[in-house]
XYZ file of C-alpha atoms in Angstrom:
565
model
C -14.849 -87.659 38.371
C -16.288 -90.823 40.499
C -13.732 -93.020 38.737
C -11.096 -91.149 40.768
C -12.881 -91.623 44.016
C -11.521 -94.443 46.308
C -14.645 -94.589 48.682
C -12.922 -92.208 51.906
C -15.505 -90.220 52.248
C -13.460 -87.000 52.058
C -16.331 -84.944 49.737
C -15.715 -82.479 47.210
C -12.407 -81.819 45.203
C -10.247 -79.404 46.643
C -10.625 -75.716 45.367
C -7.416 -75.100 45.012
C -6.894 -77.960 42.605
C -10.404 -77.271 41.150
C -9.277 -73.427 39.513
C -6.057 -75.109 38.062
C -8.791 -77.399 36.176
C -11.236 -74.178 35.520
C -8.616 -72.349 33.674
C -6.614 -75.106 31.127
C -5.785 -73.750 27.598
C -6.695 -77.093 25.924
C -8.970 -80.220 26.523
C -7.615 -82.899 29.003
C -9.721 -85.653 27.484
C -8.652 -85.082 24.041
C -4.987 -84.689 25.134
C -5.402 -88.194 26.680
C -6.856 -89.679 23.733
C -3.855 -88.606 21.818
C -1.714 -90.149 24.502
C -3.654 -93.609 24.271
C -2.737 -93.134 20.476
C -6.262 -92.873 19.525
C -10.140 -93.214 20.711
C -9.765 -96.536 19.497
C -7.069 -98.212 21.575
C -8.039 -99.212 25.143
C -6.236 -96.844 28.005
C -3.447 -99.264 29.513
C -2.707 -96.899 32.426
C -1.423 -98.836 34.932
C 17.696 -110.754 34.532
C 20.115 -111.596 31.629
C 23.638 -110.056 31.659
C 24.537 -107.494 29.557
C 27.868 -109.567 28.124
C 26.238 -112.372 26.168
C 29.432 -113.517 23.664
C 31.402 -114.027 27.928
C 28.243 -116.868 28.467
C 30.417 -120.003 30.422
C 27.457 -122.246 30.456
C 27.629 -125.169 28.046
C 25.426 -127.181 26.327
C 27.366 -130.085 24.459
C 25.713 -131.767 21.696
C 25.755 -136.224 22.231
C 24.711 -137.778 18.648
C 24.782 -141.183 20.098
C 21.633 -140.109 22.748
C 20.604 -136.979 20.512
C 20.723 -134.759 23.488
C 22.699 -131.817 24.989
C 24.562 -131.774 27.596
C 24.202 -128.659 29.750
C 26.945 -127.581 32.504
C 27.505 -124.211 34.757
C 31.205 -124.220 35.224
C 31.560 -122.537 38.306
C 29.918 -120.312 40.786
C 30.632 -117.067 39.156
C 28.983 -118.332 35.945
C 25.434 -119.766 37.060
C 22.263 -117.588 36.972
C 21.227 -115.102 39.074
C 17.951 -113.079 38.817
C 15.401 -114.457 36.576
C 12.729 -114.094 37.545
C 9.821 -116.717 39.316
C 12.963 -119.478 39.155
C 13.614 -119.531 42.964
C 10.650 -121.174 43.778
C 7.671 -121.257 41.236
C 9.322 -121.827 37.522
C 8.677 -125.398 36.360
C 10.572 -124.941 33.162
C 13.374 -122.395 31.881
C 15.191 -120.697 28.884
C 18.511 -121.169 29.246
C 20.860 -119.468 26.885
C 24.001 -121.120 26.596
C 27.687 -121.741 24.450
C 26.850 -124.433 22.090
C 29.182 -127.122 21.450
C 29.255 -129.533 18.312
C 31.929 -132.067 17.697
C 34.721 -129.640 19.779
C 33.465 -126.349 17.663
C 31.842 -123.631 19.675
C 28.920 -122.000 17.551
C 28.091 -118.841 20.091
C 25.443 -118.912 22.539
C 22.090 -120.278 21.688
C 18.932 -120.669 23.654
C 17.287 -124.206 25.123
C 14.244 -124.883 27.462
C 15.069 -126.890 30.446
C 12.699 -128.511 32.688
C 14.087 -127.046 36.285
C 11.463 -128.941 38.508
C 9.255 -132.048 38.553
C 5.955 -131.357 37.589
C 4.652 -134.578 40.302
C 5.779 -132.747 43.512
C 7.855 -129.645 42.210
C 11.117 -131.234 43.509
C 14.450 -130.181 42.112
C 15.162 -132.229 38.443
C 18.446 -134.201 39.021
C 22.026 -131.961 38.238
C 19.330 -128.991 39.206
C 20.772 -126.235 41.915
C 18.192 -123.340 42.233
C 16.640 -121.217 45.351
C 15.633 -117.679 46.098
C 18.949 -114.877 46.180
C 17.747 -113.357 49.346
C 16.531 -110.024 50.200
C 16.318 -106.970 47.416
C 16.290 -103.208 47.774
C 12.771 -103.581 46.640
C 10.501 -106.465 44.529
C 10.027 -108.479 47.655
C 7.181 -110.054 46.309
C 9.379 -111.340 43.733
C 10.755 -114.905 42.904
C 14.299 -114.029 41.627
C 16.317 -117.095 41.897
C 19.570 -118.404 40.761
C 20.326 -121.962 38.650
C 23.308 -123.891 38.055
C 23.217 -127.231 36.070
C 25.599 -130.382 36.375
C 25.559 -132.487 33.472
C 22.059 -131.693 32.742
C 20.517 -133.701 29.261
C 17.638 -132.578 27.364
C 16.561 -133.451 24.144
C 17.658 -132.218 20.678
C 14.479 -130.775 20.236
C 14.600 -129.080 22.986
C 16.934 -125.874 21.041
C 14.601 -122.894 19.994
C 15.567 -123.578 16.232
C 13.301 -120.897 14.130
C 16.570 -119.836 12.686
C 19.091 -122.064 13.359
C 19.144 -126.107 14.152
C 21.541 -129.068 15.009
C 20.760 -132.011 12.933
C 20.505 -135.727 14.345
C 23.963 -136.042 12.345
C 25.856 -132.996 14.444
C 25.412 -130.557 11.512
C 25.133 -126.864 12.582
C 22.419 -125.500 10.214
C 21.540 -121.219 10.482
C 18.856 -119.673 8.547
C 20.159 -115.783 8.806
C 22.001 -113.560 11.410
C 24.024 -114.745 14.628
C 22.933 -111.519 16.304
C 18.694 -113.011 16.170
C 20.150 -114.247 19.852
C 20.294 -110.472 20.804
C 16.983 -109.839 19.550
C 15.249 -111.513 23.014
C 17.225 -108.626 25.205
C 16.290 -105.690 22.447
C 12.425 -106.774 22.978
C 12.608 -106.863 26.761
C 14.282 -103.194 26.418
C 11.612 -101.937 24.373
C 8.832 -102.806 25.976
C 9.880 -102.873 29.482
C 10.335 -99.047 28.825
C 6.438 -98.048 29.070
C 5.484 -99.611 32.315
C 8.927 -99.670 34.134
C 10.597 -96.731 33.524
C 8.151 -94.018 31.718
C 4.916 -94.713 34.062
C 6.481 -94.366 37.212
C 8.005 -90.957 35.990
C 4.504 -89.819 34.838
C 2.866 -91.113 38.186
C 5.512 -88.885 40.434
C 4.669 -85.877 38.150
C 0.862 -86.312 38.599
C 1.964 -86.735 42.426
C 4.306 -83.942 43.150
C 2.248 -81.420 41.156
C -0.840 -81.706 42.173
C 0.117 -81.736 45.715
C 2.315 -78.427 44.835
C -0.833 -77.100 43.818
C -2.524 -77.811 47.403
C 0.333 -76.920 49.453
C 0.736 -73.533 50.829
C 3.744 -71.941 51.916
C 5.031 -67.831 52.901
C 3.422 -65.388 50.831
C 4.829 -64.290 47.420
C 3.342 -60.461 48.192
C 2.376 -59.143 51.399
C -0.931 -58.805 52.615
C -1.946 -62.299 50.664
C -2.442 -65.017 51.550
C 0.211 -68.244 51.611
C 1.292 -68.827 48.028
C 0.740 -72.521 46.193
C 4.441 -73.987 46.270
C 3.532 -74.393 42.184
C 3.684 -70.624 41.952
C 7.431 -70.737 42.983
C 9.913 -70.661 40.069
C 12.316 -72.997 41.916
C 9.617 -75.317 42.482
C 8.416 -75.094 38.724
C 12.070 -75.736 37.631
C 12.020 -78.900 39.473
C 8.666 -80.477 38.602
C 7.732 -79.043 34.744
C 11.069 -80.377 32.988
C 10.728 -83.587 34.255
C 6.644 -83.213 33.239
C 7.879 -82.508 30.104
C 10.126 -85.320 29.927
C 7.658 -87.600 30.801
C 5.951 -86.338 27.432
C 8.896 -86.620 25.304
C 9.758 -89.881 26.434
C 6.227 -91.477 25.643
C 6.788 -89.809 22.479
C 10.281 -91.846 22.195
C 8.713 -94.776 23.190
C 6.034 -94.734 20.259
C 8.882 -94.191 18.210
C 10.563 -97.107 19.405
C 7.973 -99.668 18.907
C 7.702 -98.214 15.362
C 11.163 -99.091 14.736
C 10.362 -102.635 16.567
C 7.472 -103.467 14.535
C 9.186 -102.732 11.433
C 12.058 -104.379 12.015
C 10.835 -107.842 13.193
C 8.241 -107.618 10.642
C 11.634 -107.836 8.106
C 12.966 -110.511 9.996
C 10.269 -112.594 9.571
C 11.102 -112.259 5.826
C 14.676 -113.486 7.007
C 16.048 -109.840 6.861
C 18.258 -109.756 9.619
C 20.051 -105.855 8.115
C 17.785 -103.624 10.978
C 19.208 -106.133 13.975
C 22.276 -103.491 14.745
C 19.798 -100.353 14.636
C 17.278 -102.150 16.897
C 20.080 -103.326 19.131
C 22.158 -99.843 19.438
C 18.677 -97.698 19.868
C 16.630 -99.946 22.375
C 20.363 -99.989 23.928
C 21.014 -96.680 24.385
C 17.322 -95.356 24.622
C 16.829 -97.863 27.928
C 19.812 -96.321 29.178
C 18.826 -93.076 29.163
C 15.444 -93.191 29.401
C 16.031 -95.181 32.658
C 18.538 -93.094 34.187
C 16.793 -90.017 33.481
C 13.839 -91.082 34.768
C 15.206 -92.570 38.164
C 16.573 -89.275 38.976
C 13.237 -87.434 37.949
C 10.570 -89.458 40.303
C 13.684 -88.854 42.901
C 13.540 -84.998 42.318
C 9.517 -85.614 42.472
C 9.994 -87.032 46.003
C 12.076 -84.002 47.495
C 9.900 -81.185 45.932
C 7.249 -82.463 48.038
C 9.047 -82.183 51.032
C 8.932 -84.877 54.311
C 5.402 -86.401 52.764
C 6.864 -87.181 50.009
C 9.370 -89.166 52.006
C 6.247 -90.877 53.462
C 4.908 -93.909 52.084
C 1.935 -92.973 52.027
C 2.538 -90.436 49.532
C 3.525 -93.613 46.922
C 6.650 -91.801 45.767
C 9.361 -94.127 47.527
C 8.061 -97.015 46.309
C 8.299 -95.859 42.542
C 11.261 -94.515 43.320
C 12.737 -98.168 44.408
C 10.970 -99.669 41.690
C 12.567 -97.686 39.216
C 16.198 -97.357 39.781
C 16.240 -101.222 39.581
C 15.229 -99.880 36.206
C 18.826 -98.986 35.660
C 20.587 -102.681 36.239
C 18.545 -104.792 34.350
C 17.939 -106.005 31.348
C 21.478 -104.548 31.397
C 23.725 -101.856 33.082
C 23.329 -98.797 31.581
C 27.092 -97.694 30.632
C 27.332 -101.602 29.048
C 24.676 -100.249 27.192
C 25.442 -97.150 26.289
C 28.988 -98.367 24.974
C 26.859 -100.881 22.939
C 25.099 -97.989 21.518
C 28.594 -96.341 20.822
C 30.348 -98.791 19.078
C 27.513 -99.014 16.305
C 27.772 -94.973 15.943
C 31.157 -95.119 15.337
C 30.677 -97.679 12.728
C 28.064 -95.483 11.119
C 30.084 -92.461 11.625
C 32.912 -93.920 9.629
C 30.705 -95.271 6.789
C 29.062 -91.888 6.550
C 32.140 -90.508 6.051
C 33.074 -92.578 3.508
C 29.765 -92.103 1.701
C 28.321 -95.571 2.296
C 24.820 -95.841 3.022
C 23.531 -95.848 6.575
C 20.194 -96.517 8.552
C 18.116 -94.081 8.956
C 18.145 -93.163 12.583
C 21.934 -92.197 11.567
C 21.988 -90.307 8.638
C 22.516 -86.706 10.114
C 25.941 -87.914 10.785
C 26.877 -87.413 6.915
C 25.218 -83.923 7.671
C 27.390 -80.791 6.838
C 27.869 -78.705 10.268
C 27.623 -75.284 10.248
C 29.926 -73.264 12.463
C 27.493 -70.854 14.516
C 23.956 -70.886 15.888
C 21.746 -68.362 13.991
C 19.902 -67.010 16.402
C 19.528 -63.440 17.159
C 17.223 -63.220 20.338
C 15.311 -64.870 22.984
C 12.930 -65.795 21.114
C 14.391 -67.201 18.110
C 15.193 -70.079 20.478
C 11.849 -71.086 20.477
C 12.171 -72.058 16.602
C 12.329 -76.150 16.940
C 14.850 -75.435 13.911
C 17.144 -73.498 15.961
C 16.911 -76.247 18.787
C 17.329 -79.011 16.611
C 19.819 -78.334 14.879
C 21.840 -77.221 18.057
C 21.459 -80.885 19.557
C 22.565 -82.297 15.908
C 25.301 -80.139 15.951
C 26.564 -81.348 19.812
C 25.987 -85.075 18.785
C 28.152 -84.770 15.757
C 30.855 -83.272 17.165
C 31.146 -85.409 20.216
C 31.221 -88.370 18.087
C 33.478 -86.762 15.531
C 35.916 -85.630 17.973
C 35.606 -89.115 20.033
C 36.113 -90.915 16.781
C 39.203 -89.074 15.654
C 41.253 -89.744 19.546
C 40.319 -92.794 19.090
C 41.912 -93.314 15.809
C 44.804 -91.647 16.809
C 45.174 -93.698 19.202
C 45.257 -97.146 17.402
C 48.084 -95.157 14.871
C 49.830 -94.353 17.861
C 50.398 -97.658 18.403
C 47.925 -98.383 21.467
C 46.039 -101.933 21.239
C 42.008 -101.195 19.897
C 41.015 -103.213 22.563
C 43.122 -100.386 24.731
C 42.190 -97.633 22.893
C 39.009 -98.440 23.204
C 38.994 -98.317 27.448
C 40.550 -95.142 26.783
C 37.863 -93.803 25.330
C 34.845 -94.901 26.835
C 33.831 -91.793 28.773
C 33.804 -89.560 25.711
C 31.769 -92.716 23.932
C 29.557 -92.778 26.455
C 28.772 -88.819 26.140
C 28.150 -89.144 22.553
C 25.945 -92.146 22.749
C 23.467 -89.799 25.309
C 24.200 -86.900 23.091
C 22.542 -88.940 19.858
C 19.745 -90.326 22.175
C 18.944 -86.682 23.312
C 19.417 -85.632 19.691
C 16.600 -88.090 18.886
C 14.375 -87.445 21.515
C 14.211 -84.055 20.487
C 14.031 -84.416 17.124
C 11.095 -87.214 17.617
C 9.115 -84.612 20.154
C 9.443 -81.940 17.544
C 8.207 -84.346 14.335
C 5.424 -85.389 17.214
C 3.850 -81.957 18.009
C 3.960 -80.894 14.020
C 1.508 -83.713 13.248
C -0.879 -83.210 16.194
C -3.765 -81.501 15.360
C -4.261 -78.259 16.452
C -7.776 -78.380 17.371
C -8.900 -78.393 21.494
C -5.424 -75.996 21.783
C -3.337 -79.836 22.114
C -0.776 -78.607 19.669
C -0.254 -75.120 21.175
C 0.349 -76.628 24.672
C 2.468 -79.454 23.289
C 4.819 -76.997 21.510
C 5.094 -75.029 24.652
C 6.542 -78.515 26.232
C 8.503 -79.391 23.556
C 10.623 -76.001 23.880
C 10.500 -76.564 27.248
C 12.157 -80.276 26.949
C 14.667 -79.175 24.881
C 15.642 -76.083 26.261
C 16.131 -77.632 29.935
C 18.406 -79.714 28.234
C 20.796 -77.495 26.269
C 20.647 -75.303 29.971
C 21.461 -78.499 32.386
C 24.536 -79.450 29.593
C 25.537 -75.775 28.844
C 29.568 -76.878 28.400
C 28.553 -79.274 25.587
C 27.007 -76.743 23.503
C 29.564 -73.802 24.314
C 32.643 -76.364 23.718
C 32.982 -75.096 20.261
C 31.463 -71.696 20.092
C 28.717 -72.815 18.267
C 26.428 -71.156 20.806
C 27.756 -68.255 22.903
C 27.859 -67.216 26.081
C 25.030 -64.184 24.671
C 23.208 -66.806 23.308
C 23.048 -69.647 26.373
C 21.836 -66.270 28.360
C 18.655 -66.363 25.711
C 18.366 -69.748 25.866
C 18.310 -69.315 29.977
C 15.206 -66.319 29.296
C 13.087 -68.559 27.298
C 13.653 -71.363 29.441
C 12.561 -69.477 32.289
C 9.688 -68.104 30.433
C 8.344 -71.362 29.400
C 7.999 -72.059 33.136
C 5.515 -69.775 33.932
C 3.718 -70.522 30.730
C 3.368 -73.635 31.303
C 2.848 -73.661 35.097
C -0.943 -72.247 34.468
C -1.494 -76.029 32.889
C 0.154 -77.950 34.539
C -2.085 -79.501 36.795
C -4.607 -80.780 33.622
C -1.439 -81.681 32.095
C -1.361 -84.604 34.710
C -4.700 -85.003 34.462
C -4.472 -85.953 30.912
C -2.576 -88.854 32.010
C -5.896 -90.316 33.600
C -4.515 -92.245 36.185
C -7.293 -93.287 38.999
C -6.556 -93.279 42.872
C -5.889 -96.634 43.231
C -3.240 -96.581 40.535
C -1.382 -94.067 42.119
C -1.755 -94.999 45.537
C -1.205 -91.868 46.768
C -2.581 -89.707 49.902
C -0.139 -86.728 48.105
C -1.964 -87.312 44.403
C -5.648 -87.841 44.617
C -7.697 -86.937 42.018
C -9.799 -84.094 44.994
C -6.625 -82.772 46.461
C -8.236 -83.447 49.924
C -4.152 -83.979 50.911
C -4.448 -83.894 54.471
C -7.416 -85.422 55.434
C -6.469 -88.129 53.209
C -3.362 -88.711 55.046
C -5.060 -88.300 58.610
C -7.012 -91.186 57.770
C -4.429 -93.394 56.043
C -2.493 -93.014 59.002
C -5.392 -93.990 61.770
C -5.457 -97.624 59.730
C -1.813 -98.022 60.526
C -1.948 -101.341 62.685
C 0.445 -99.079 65.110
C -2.451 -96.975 65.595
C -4.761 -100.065 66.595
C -3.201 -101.078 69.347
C -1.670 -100.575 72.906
C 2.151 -100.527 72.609
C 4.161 -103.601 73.441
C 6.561 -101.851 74.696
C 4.552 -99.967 77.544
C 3.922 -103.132 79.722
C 7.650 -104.036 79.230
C 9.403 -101.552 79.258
C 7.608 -97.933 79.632
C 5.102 -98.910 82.400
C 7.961 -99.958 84.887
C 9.938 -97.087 84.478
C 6.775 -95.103 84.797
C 5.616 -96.416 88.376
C 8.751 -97.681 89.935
C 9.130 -96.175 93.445
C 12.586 -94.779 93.531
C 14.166 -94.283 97.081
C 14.499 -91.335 98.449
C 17.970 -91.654 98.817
């Protein structure tokens, strides 16, 4: 335990955090071996626009100097966000239209040198700076370029799978989507640290100061009750605990799907580049949103310190719901995720073969949920196939207005806009579907020794029961689950809560983040909460000094002798 200790001198670990470690059903270390993905992996604890083909930069091709010609048309199409370019970056990507002999080829990526590397001035044609103050990320360069008749050289076009020859011939060696495959990495693994740590690090926060903090008494005569032992408090913190689970899950599943898709198109198989687009798409969208909204829930449960500072909860909150704008906005996304199901959907409808993340859509749909009681709703079958059902029929039902639609008369492009809100529903419903799905595959292959499995399943249910309660109206649309059955559902969701309450504070544990990663007077390792924030605040230079303002203004209002009068 002295790997949690940050040297404050507080002394031993709280005892109220101390018996929610004494009694844990399962063994934290093992749990966070299986997290790190093995013994053998070391613990790692710790701004393009979405609309690509709408790029207005140019980058003309001159055979007679072998160069391209790079231009920003106007203000509204420069750059704006990358990262270290306002002040540090010697030497950019830019992605831009290419132009050959008057034919535009699509947007294709070139290094440009942005600044002298003698005294770091501005290149000539060159307009960058800094874009001013952000919500959060102060310490970071985000800057904005625009280029006037900028030349580089030929060789200067990233050409692994595509080239201009000295001659002006356009040459591609596979797939004009490889230019989306940049933005689908950044998704991916931007997903881990960004947007699934901080969620992990509010949960470790928020519940083990909930298991500190005391407040009224549940039965007379005791004494003040752990805010933990409150349901209300346990329906706020364990679903998004158990999110943070399923979503590392997800996550492993992702870079699966990564790894074996770039792996084809280094064979020059470009046929997984609309899979790895529409799922690191859609699962950044909702991973992201859902996670910005859980650290936020993380920060009210614990009350005005968690609107401190010093608890570290705002400033994971700030740095994640940036999460939710970059790399792309979220309902771009989420449409991008769309359109590809809808092109599944109607090839799986027309028997045609299609990828594998996809192929429940040729599933046949039974009309009613099977289950009889409370319990059978712990059956990951039961779930399951609930969520399979909901994503079919929202796409299904989404496909068929819009189809109607474009028979009708109306414009796709039209028809399209006027469907966009159901799209985007069914695009979360398949990502949920997955998540699920992925959690469910997850716990069956754990092993069952040190009681990880048991407590796994337990989260599992829990995950996927929160979510067929919080989105009740999608699964009673149809009838396939009743008003009867949500009420089970509502039981066992309930139920899970307390069941799962007795771990929860090891279940943070298992996440083995130290102090200083979490930052947090609310989420030490000891639980020593208060003292820990008595002597956080005392360093506050505020607390170092005399006010400024007494001598101006306090000290003359103080001893000024007023007239009688």
């Amino acid at each position: 335990q002295d790997k949690y200790a940050q040297g404050f001198g507080l002394g031993s670990v709280n005892p109220d955090l101390a018996s929610e470690r004494q009694t844990a059903s399962f063994s934290v270390e093992r749990l966070t071996t299986v997290l790190d993905g093995g013994a053998e992996h070391t613990r790692v604890r710790r701004a393009v626009g979405t609309y690509l083909q709408g790029l207005e930069t140019t980058a003309v091709f001159d055979t007679t100097t072998q160069e391209f010609i790079l231009n920003t048309p106007k203000i509204s199409a420069m750059k704006w966000w990358p990262g270290d370019m306002g002040r540090s970056a010697t030497h950019t990507v830019v992605f831009a239209q290419l132009y050959v002999h008057g034919k535009c080829y699509g947007v294709h990526p070139f290094i440009v040198q942005i600044r002298s590397l003698r005294d770091h001035s501005l290149c000539p044609g060159i307009t960058a700076g800094d874009i001013g103050p952000k919500m959060n990320f102060e310490h970071i360069d985000n800057g904005y370029l625009m280029l006037q008749n900028v030349r580089i050289p030929r060789e200067n076009m990233l050409n692994k799978f595509c080239e201009v020859q000295p001659d002006g011939t356009y040459v591609r060696r596979g797939s004009q989507k490889i230019n989306y495959f940049t933005m689908t990495t950044l998704r991916v693994s931007l997903l881990s640290d960004e947007v699934i740590l901080p969620l992990m690090k509010a949960c470790t926060i928020a519940i083990r100061y909930s298991a500190v903090r005391r407040q009224s008494k549940l039965n007379p005569g005791e004494e003040e009750a752990k805010i933990l032992d409150y349901q209300t408090q346990q329906e706020k913190l364990l679903p998004q605990l158990a999110a943070a689970y399923a979503f590392h899950f997800i996550n492993n599943y992702l870079h699966k799907l990564f790894d074996r898709g770039y792996k084809e198109i280094q064979e020059r198989n470009f046929s997984s580049l609309p899979e790895l687009h529409a799922s690191s798409s859609g699962f950044k969208a909702m991973l992201s949103q859902y996670c910005t909204a859980g650290v936020e829930i993380c920060l009210r449960a614990c009350g005005g310190h968690g609107y401190s500072l010093l608890s570290g909860l705002p400033s994971l909150y700030t740095k994640i719901l940036a999460s939710c704008i970059y790399e792309g906005e979220n309902t771009i996304l989420l449409l991008q995720t769309a359109r590809f199901l809808i092109k599944c959907f109607a090839a799986a409808s027309a028997g045609q073969p299609v990828p594998q993340s996809v192929t429940y859509l040729a599933a046949v749909k039974p009309g009613k949920c099977p289950a009889k009681n409370k319990l059978d709703f712990l059956n990951p079958d039961i779930y399951v196939e609930a969520y399979q059902h909901t994503a079919i029929r929202l796409l299904s039902s989404t496909a068929a207005k819009l189809q109607d639609l474009i028979q009708s008369g109306v414009k796709k492009h039209e028809a399209w806009n006027q469907c966009t809100v159901q799209l985007v529903q069914a695009a979360k419903a398949h990502c949920h579907y997955i998540t699920v799905k992925n959690f469910v595959e997850t716990v069956e292959k754990l092993e069952n020794k040190a009681g990880i499995q048991k407590i796994m399943k337990h989260l599992c249910d829990l995950y996927a029961l929160h979510g067929i309660f919080s989105n009740a109206g999608l699964f009673l649309h149809d009838g396939y689950i009743s008003g009867a059955q949500m009420d089970m559902i509502t039981a066992s969701y309930l139920d899970l809560l307390g069941v799962i309450r007795k771990d929860a504070v090891p279940l943070v544990d298992a996440f083995d983040f130290t102090d200083k990663s979490l930052n947090s007077a609310l989420g030490s390792y000891d639980g020593n909460v208060y003292q820990r924030l008595y002597e956080w605040a005392q360093k506050s230079p505020t607390n170092q000094q005399i006010s400024p303002a007494y001598e101006k203004y306090l000290r003359p209002l103080l001893h000024n002798k007023l007239s009688k009068l």
